[in-house]
Coordinates of C-alpha atoms and ligand atoms in Angstrom, one line a residue:
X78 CA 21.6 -13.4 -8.6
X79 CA 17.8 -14.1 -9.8
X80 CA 16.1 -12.0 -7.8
X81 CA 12.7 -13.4 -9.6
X82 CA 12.6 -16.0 -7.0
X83 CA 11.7 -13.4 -4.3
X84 CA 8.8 -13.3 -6.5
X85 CA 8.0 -17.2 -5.1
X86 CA 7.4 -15.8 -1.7
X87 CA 3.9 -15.0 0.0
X88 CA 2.4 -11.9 1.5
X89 CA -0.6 -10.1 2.4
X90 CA -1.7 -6.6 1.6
X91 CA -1.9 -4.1 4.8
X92 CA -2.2 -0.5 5.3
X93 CA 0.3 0.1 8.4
X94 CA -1.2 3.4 10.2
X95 CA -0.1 5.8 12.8
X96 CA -0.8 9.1 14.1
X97 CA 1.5 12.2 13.1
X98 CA 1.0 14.5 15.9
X99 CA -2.8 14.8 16.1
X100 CA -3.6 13.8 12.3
X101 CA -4.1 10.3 11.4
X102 CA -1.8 9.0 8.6
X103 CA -0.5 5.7 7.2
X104 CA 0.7 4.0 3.7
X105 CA 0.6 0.5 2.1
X106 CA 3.0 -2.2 3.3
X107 CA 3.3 -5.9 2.2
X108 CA 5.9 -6.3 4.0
X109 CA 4.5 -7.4 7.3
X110 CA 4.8 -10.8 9.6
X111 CA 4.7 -12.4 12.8
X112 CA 7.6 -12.8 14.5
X113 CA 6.4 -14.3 18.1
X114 CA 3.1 -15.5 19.5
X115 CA 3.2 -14.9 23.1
X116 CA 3.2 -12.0 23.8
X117 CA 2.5 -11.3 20.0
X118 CA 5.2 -9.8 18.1
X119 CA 4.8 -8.5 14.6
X120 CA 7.5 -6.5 11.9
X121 CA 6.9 -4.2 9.3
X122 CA 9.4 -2.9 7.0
X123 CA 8.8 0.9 6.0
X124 CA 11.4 2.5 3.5
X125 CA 12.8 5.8 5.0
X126 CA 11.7 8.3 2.3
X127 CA 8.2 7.3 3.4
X128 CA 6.3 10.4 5.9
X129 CA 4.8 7.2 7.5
X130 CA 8.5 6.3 8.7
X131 CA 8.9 9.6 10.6
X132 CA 5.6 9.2 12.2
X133 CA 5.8 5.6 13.5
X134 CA 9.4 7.0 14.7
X135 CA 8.3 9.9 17.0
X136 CA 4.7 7.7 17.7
X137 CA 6.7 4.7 18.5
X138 CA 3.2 3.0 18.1
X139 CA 1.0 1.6 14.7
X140 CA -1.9 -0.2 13.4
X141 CA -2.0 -2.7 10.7
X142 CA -5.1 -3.1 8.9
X143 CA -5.3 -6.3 6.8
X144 CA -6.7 -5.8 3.0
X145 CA -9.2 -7.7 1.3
X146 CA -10.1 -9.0 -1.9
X147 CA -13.2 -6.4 -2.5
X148 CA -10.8 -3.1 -0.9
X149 CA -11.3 -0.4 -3.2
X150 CA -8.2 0.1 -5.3
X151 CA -8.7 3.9 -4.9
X152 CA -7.8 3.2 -0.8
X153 CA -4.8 1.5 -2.4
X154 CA -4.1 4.5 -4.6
X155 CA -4.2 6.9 -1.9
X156 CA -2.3 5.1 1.2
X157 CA 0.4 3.5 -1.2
X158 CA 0.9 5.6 -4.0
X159 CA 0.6 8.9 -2.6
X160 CA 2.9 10.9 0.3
X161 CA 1.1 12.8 3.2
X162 CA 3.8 14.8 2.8
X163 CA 1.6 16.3 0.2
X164 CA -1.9 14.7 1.5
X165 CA -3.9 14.7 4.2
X166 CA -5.1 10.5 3.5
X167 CA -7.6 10.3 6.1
X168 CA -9.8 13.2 4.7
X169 CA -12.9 11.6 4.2
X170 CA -12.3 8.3 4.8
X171 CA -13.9 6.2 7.6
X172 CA -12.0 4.7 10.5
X173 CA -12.4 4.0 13.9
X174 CA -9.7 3.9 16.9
X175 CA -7.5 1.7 18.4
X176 CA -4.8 1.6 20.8
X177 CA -4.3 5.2 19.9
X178 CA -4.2 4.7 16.0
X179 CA -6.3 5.0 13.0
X180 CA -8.2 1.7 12.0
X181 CA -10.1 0.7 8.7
X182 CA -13.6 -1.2 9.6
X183 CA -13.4 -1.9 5.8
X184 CA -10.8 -4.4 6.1
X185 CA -10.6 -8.5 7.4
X186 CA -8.7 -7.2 10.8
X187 CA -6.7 -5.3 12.3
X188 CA -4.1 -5.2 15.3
X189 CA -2.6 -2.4 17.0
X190 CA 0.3 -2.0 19.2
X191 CA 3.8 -0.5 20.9
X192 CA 7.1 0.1 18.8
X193 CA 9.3 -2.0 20.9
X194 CA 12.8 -1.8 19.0
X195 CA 13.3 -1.4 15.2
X196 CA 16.6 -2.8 13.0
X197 CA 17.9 0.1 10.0
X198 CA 19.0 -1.7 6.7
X199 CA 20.3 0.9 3.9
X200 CA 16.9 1.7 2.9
X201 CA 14.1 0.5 5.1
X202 CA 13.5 0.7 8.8
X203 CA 12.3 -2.9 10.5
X204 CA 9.9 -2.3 13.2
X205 CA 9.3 -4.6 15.6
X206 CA 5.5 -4.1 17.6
X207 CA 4.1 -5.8 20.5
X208 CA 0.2 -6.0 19.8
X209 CA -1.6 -4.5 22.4
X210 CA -5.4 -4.4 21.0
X211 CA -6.6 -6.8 17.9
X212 CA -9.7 -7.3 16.3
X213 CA -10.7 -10.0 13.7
X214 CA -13.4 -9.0 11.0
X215 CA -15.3 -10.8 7.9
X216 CA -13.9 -10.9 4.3
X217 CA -11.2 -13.3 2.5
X218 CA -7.6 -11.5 2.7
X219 CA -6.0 -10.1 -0.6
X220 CA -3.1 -11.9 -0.6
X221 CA 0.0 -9.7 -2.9
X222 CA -0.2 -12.2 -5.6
X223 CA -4.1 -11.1 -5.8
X224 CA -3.4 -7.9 -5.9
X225 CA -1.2 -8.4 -8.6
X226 CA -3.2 -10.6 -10.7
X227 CA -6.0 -10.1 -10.3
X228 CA -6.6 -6.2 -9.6
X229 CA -4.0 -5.7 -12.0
X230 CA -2.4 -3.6 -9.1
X231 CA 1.5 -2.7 -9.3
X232 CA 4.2 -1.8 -6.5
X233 CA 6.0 2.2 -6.3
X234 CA 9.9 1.5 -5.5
X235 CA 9.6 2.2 -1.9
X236 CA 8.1 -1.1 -1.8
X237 CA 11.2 -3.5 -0.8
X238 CA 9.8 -6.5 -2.8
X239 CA 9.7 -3.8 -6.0
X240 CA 11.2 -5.1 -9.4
X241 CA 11.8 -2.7 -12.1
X242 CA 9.9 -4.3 -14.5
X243 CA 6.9 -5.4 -12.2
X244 CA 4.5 -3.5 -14.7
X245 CA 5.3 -5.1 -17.2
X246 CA 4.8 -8.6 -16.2
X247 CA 1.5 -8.1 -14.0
X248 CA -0.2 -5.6 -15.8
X249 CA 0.9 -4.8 -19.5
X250 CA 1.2 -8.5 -20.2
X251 CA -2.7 -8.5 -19.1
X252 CA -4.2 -5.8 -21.4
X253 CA -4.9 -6.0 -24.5
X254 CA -3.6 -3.7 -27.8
X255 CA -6.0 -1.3 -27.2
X256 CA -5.6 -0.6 -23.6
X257 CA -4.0 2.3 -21.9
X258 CA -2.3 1.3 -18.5
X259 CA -1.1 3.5 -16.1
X260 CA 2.9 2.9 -15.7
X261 CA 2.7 4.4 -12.2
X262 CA 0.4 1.9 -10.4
X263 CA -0.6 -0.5 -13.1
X264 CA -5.1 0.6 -13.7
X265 CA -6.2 -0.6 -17.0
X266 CA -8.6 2.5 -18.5
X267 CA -12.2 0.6 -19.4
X268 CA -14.1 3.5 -19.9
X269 CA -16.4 4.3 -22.7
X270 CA -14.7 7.8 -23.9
X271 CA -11.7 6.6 -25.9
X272 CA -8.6 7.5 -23.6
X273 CA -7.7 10.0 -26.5
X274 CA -10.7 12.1 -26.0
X275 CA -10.5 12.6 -21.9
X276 CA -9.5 15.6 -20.9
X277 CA -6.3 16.8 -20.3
X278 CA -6.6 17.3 -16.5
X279 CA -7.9 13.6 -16.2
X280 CA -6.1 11.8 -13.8
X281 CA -5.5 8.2 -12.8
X282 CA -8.9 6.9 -10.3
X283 CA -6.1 4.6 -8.1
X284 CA -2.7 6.7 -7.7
X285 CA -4.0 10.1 -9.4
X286 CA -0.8 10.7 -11.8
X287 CA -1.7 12.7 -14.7
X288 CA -2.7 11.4 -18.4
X289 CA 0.4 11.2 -19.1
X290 CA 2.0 8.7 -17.9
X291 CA -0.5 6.2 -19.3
X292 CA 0.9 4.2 -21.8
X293 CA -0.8 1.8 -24.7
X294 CA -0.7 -2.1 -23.8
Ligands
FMN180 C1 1.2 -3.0 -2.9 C2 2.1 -2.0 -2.3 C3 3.0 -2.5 -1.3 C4 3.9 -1.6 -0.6 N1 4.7 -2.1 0.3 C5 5.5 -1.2 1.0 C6 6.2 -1.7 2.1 O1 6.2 -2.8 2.5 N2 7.1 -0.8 2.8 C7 7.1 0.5 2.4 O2 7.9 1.3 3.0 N3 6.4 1.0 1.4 C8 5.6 0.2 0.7 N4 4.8 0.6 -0.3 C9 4.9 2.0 -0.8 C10 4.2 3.1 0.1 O3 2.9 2.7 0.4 C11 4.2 4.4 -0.6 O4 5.6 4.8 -0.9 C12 3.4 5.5 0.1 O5 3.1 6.5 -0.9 C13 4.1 6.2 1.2 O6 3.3 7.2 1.8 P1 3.8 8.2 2.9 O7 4.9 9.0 2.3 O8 2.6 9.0 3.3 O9 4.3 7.3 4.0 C14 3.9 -0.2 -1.0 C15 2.9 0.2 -1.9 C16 2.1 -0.6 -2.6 C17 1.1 -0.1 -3.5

């Protein structure tokens, strides 16, 4: 089977939130679409090692916030390649509510609604939400190929669209010999201290893994 021709299909870049208990939480999904348009049906596919899973399940309500082109990578970093099982990824951050959920104003929309039934495949729980509350804002959405190509941004394996050897076709490919690229999310260090010289408690700016795991492109 050539499973690079999932790699031919189209998505968008979305942080899915929810509430966990009283504490706002959330991660990155691509894996979002309509499924209906009246009344307005959407699915979102969240792996089941994923604290955001859990939540959604005992909230039985979420948020989808769509990315753009100029979000920070370091929002990216926090919501997709980091747990709130260790976190708390709302500290600091500014969001408004809606429909009971978490909302980014930094983002080209969101919609908000009710878990209305959900499908469990071997890995990944299908939600299904009706959209209660939605809200259209300025800014071009990032679409996954972007995020790819052009932010040099990778996907963690609880992604379901993950390929083992995504970094090295959307990032390492892109640097050049005397690059160091972070094998966990797929930054490209720029800086002006050679990466040699940083200190050993440096970590990645996007998914905050030690030096480390950098490796030379
Ligand atoms: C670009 C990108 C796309 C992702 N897509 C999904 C997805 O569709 N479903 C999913 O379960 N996880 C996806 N992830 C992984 C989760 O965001 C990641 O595992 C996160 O750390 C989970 O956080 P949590 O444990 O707080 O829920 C994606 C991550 C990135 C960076």
């Amino acid at each position: 089977m050539d499973k690079s021709v999932f790699r031919n299909m189209s998505y968008g870049v979305y942080i899915v939130t929810t509430m966990d208990g009283m504490r706002p939480t959330g991660c990155v999904a691509n894996s979002c679409m309509q499924i209906t348009s009246d009344p307005s049906v959407v699915a979102v596919s969240i792996n089941h090692d994923n604290y955001t899973n859990k939540c959604i399940s005992e909230s039985k309500s979420l948020a989808v916030n769509i990315l753009t082109e100029q979000t920070d990578m370091t929002l990216i970093g926090r919501f997709g390649f980091q747990s709130a099982k260790d976190i708390d990824k709302f500290e600091g951050i500014a969001f408004e509510w809606a429909y009971g959920n978490p909302v980014f104003t930094d983002s080209c929309g969101w919609f908000a609604g009710d878990v209305i039934g959900s499908y469990e495949t071997s890995t990944h729980t299908v939600f299904f939400v009706e959209v209660k509350d939605a809200k259209s804002l300025p800014g071009t959405p990032m679409t996954y190929a972007y995020y790819h190509k052009v932010k040099n941004g990778t996907s963690p394996k609880n992604a379901p669209t993950y390929q083992a050897d995504e970094p090295a076709e959307s990032s390492l490919e892109a640097a050049s010999a005397s690059r160091w690229i972070c094998s966990i999310c797929g930054y490209i260090y720029e800086g002006d201290v050679p990466f040699e010289e940083l200190p050993d408690d440096w970590v990645c700016p996007v998914c905050k893994q030690p030096k480390s795991v950098f490796k030379k492109g």
